[in-house]
mmCIF file of C-alpha atoms in Angstrom:
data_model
loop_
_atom_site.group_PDB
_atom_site.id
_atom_site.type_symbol
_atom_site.label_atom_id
_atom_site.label_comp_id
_atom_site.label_asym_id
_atom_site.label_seq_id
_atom_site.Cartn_x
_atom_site.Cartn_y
_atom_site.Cartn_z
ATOM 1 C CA UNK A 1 0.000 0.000 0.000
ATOM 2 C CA UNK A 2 1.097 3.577 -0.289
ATOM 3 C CA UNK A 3 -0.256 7.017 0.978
ATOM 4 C CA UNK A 4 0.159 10.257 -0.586
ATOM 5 C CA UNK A 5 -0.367 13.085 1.624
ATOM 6 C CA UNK A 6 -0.256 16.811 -0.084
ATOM 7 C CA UNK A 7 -1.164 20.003 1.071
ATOM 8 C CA UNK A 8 -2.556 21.592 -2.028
ATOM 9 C CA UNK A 9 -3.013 18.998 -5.295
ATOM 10 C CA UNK A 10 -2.042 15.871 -6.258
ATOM 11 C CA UNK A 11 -1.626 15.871 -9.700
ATOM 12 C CA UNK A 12 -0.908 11.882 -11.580
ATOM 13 C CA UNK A 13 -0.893 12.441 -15.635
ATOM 14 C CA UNK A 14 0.260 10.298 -18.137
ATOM 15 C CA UNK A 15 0.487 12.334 -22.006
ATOM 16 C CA UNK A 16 1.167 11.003 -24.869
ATOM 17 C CA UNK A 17 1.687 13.651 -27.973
ATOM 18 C CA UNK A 18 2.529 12.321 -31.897
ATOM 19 C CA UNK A 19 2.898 15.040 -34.688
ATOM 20 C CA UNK A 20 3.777 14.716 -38.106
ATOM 21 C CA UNK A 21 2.742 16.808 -40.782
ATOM 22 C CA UNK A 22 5.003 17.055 -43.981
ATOM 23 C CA UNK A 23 4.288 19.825 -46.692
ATOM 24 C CA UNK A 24 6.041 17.503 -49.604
ATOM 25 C CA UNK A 25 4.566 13.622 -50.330
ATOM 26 C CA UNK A 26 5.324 11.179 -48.045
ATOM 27 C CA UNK A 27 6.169 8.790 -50.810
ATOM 28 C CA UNK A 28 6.732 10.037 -54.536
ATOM 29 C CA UNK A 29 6.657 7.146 -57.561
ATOM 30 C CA UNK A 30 7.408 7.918 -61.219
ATOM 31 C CA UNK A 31 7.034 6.404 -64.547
ATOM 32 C CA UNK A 32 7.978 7.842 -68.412
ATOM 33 C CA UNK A 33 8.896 4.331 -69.876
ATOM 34 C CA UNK A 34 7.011 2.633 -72.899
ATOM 35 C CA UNK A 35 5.569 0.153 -70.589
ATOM 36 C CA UNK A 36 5.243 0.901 -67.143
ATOM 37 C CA UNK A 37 3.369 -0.478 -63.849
ATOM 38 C CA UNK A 38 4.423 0.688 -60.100
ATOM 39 C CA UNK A 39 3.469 1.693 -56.731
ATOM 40 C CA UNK A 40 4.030 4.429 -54.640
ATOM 41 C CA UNK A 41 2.791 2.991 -51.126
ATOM 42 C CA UNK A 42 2.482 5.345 -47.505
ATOM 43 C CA UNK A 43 2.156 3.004 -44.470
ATOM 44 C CA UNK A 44 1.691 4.016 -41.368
ATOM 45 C CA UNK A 45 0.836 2.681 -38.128
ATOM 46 C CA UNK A 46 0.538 4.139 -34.395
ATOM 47 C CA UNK A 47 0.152 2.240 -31.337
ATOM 48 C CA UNK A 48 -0.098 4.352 -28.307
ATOM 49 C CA UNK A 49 -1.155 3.327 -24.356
ATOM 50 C CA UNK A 50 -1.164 6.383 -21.243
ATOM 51 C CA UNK A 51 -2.016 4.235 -18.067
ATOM 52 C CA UNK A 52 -2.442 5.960 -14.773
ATOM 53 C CA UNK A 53 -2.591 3.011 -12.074
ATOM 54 C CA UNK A 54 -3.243 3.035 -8.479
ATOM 55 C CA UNK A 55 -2.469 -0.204 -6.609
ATOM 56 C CA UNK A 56 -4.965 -1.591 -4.272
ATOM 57 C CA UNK A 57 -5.024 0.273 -1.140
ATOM 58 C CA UNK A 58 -3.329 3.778 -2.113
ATOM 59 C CA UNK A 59 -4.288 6.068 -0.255
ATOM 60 C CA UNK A 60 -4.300 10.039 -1.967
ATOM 61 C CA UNK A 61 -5.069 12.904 0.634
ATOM 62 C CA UNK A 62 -4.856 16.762 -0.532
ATOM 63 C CA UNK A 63 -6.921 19.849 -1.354
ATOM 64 C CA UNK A 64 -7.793 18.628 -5.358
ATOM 65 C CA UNK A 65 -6.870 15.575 -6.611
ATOM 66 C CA UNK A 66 -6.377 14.727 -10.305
ATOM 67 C CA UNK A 67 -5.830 11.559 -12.110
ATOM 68 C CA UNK A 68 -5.983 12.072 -16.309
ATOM 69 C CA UNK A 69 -4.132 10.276 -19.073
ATOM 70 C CA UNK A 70 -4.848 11.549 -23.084
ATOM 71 C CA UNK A 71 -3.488 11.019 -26.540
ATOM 72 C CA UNK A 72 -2.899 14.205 -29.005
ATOM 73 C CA UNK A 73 -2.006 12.928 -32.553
ATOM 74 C CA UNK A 74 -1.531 14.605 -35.387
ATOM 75 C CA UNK A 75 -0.584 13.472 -38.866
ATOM 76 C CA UNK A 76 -0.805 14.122 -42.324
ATOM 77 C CA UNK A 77 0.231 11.350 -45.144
ATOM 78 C CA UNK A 78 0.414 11.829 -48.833
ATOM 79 C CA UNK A 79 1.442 9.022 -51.599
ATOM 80 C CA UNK A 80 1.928 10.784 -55.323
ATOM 81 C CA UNK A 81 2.496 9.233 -58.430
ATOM 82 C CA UNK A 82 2.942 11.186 -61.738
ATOM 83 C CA UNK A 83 3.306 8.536 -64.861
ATOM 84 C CA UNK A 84 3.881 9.473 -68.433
ATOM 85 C CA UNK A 85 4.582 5.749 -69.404
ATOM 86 C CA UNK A 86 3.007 4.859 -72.967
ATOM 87 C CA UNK A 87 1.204 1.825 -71.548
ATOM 88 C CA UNK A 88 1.010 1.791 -67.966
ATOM 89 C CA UNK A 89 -0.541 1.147 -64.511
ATOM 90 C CA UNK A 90 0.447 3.600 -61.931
ATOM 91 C CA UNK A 91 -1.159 2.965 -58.557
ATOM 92 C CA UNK A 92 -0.750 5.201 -55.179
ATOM 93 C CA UNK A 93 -1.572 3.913 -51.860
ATOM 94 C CA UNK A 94 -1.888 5.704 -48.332
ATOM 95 C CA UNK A 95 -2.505 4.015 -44.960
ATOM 96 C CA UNK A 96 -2.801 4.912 -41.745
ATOM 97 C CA UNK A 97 -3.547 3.001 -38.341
ATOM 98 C CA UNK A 98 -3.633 4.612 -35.408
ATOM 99 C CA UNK A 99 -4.617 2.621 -32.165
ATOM 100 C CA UNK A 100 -5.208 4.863 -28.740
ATOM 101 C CA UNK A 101 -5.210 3.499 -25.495
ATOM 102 C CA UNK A 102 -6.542 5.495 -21.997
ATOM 103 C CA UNK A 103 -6.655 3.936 -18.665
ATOM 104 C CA UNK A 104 -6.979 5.558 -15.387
ATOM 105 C CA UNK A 105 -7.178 2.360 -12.745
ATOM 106 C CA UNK A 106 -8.206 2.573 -9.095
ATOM 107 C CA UNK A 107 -7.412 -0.624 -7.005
ATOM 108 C CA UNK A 108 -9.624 -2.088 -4.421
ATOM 109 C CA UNK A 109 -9.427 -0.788 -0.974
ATOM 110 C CA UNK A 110 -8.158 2.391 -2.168
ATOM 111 C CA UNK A 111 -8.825 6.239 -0.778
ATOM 112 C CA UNK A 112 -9.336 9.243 -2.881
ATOM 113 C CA UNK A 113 -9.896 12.380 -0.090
ATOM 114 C CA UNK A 114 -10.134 15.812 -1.377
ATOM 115 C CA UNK A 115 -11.027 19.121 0.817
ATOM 116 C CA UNK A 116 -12.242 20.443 -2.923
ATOM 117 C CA UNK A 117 -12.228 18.488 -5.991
ATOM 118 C CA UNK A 118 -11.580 15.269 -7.798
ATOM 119 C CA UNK A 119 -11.136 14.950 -10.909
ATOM 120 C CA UNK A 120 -10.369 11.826 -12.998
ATOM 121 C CA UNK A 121 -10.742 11.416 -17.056
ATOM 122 C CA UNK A 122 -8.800 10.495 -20.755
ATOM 123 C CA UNK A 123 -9.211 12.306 -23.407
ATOM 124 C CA UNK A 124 -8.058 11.152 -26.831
ATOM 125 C CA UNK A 125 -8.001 14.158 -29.806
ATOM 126 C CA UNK A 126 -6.747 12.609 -33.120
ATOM 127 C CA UNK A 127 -6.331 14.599 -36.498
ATOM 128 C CA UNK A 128 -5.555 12.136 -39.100
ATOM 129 C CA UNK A 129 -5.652 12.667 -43.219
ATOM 130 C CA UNK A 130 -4.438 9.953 -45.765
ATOM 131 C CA UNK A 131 -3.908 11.077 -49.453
ATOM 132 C CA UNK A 132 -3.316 9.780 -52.788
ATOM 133 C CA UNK A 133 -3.052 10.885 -55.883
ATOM 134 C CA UNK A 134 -2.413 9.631 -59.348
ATOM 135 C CA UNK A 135 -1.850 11.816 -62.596
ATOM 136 C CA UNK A 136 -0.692 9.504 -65.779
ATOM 137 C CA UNK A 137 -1.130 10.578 -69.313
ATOM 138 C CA UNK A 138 -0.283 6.871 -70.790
ATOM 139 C CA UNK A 139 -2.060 5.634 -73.919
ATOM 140 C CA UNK A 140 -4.155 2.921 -72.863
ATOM 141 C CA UNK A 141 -3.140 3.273 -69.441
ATOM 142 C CA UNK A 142 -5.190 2.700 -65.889
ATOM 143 C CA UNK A 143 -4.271 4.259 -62.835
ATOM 144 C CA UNK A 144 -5.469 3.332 -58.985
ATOM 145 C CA UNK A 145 -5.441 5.870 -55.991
ATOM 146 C CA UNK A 146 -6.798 4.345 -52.752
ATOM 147 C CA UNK A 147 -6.122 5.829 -49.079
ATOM 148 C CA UNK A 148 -7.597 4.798 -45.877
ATOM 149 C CA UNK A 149 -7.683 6.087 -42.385
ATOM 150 C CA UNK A 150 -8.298 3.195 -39.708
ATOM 151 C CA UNK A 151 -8.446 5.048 -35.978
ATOM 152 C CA UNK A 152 -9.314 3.139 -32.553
ATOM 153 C CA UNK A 153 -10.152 4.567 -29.429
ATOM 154 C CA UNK A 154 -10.422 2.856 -26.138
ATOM 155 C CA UNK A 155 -11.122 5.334 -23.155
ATOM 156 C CA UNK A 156 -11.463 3.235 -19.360
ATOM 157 C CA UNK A 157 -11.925 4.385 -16.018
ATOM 158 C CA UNK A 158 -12.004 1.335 -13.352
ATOM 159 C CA UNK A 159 -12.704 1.761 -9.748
ATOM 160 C CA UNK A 160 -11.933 -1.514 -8.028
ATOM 161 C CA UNK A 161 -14.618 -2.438 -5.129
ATOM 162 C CA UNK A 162 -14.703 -1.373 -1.601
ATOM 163 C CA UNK A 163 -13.019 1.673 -2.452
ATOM 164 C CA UNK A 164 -13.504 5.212 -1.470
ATOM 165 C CA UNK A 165 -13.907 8.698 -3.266
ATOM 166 C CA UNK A 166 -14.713 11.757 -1.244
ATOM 167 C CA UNK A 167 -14.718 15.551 -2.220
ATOM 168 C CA UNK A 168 -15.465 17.995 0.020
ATOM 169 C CA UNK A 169 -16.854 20.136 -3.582
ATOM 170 C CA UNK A 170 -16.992 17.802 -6.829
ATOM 171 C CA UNK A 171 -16.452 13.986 -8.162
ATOM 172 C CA UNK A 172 -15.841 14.468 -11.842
ATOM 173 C CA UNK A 173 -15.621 10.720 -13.345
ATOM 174 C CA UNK A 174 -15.301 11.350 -17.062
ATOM 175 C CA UNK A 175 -14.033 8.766 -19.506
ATOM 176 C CA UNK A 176 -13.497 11.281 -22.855
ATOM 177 C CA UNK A 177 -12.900 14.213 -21.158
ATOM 178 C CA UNK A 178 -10.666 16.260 -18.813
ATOM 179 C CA UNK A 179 -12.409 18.175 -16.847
ATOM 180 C CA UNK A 180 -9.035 19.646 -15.257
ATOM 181 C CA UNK A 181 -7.914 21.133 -18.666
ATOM 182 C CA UNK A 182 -11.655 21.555 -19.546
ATOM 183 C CA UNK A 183 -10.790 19.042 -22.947
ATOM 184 C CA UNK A 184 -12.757 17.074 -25.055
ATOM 185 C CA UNK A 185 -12.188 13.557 -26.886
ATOM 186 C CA UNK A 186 -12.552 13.974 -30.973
ATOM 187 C CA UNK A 187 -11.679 12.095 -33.718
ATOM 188 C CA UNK A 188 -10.970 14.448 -37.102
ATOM 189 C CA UNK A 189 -10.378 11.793 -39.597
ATOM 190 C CA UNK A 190 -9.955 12.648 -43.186
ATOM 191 C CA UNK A 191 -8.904 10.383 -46.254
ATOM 192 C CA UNK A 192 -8.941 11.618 -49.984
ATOM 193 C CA UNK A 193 -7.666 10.002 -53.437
ATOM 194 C CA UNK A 194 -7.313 11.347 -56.575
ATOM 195 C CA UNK A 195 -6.911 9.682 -60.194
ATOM 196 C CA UNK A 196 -6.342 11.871 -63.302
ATOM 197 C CA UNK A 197 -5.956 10.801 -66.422
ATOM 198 C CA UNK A 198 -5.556 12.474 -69.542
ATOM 199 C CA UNK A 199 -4.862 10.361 -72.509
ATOM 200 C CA UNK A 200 -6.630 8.742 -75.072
ATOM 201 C CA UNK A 201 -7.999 4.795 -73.046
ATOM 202 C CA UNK A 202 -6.923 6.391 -69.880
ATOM 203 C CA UNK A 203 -8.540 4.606 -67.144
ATOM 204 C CA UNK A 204 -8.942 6.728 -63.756
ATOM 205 C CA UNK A 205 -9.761 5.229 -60.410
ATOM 206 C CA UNK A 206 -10.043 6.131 -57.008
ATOM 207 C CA UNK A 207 -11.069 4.844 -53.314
ATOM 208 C CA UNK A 208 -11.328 6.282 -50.313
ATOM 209 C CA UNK A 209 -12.414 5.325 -46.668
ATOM 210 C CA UNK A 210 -12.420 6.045 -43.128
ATOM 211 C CA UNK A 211 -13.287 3.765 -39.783
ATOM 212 C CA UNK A 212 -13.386 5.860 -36.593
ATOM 213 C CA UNK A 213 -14.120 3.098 -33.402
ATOM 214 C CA UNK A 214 -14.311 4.664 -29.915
ATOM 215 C CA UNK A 215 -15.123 3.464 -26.782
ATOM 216 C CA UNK A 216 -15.514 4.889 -23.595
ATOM 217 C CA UNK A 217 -15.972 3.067 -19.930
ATOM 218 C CA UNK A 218 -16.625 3.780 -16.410
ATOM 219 C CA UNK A 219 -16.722 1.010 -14.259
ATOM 220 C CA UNK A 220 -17.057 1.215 -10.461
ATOM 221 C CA UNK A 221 -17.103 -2.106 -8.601
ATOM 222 C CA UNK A 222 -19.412 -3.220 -5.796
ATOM 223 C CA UNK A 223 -18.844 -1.802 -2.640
ATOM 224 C CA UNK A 224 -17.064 1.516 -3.459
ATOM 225 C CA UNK A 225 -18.215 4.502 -1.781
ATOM 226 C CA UNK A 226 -18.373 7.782 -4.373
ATOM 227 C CA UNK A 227 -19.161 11.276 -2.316
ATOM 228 C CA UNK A 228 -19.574 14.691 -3.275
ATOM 229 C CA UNK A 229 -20.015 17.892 -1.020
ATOM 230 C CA UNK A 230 -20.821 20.640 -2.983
#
């Protein structure tokens, strides 16, 4: 067991923060032979887990107490592919898989006592875009662009049983939001493809999709004692 005994505020965050947004393509492919067939393929894929754990029987004393974990990602991808071959297939992929993990755990046993406020949430804010684009001029020619954008949330919070939260003010409980920096969970996905063809037979084609899963949880197990003052 462990106590943690604070004056003011007990603050526990774990943050995770990805960012990658390049002006130029992420991958470039080219073609100006008589026959000609290639890819120009983006991949990416993000795996990310914040976990804020209390072990059974922690005890947390202070003024406000605040438990939070969150994701911020940010990325842009872009495959191009400019072909001039005289028969050709040109095809431009973009993918991108991000999986987000929050978990703020509370053992069994446990103590949460604030004079004021507690305040436990996740928040997850992704900004995601995929592109592709295909320009070919070939005689006879077919060209593919296809981007995706695949993006999982999963947002806990677990109290274990025959535990105990007390605020002399507010309980804020929140899986998706942080009611300490007053965010919000959101999940901007964008994916876009773009086939252009401008020869005589040219054969243009283009796909594009997005899957946004979230899930949010609050579990409190039997036994556990949640109490608000104000």
């Amino acid at each position: 067991s462990a106590v943690l005994i604070a004056d003011s505020a007990i603050v526990i965050r774990a943050n995770n923060k990805v960012v990658h947004a390049g002006q130029n393509p992420s991958v470039n492919g080219g073609g100006g032979v008589l026959v000609g067939g290639s890819t120009a393929r983006s991949e990416t894929t993000l795996t990310g887990t914040a976990n804020v754990t209390l072990q059974d029987q922690t005890e947390l004393h202070a003024a406000t107490i605040t438990l939070a974990t969150s994701h911020d990602v940010r990325t842009n991808e872009r495959a191009h592919f400019p072909s001039g071959a005289a028969v050709g297939g040109s095809t431009a992929v973009s993918e991108i898989q991000a999986t987000l993990n929050n978990r703020v755990s509370i053992g069994e046993n446990a103590m949460l006592a604030a004079r004021e406020d507690v305040l436990v949430g996740t928040v997850t804010n992704a900004a995601v875009t995929a592109g592709a684009d295909v320009h070919f001029g070939a005689v006879g020619g077919s060209a593919r662009a296809t981007s995706s954008v695949t993006a999982t949330s999963s947002q806990a919070i677990t109290i274990g049983s025959n535990t105990t939260v007390l605020a002399g003010r507010n309980v804020h409980l929140v899986s998706g939001d942080d009611t300490s920096t007053s965010k919000r969970s959101s999940l901007d996905l964008h994916s876009r493809s773009n086939a252009f063809g401008y020869a005589l037979f040219a054969i243009p084609a283009a796909a594009a999709s997005v899957r946004p899963i979230d899930e949010t949880v609050l579990h409190i197990a039997r036994n556990s004692q949640v109490t608000a003052g104000g």
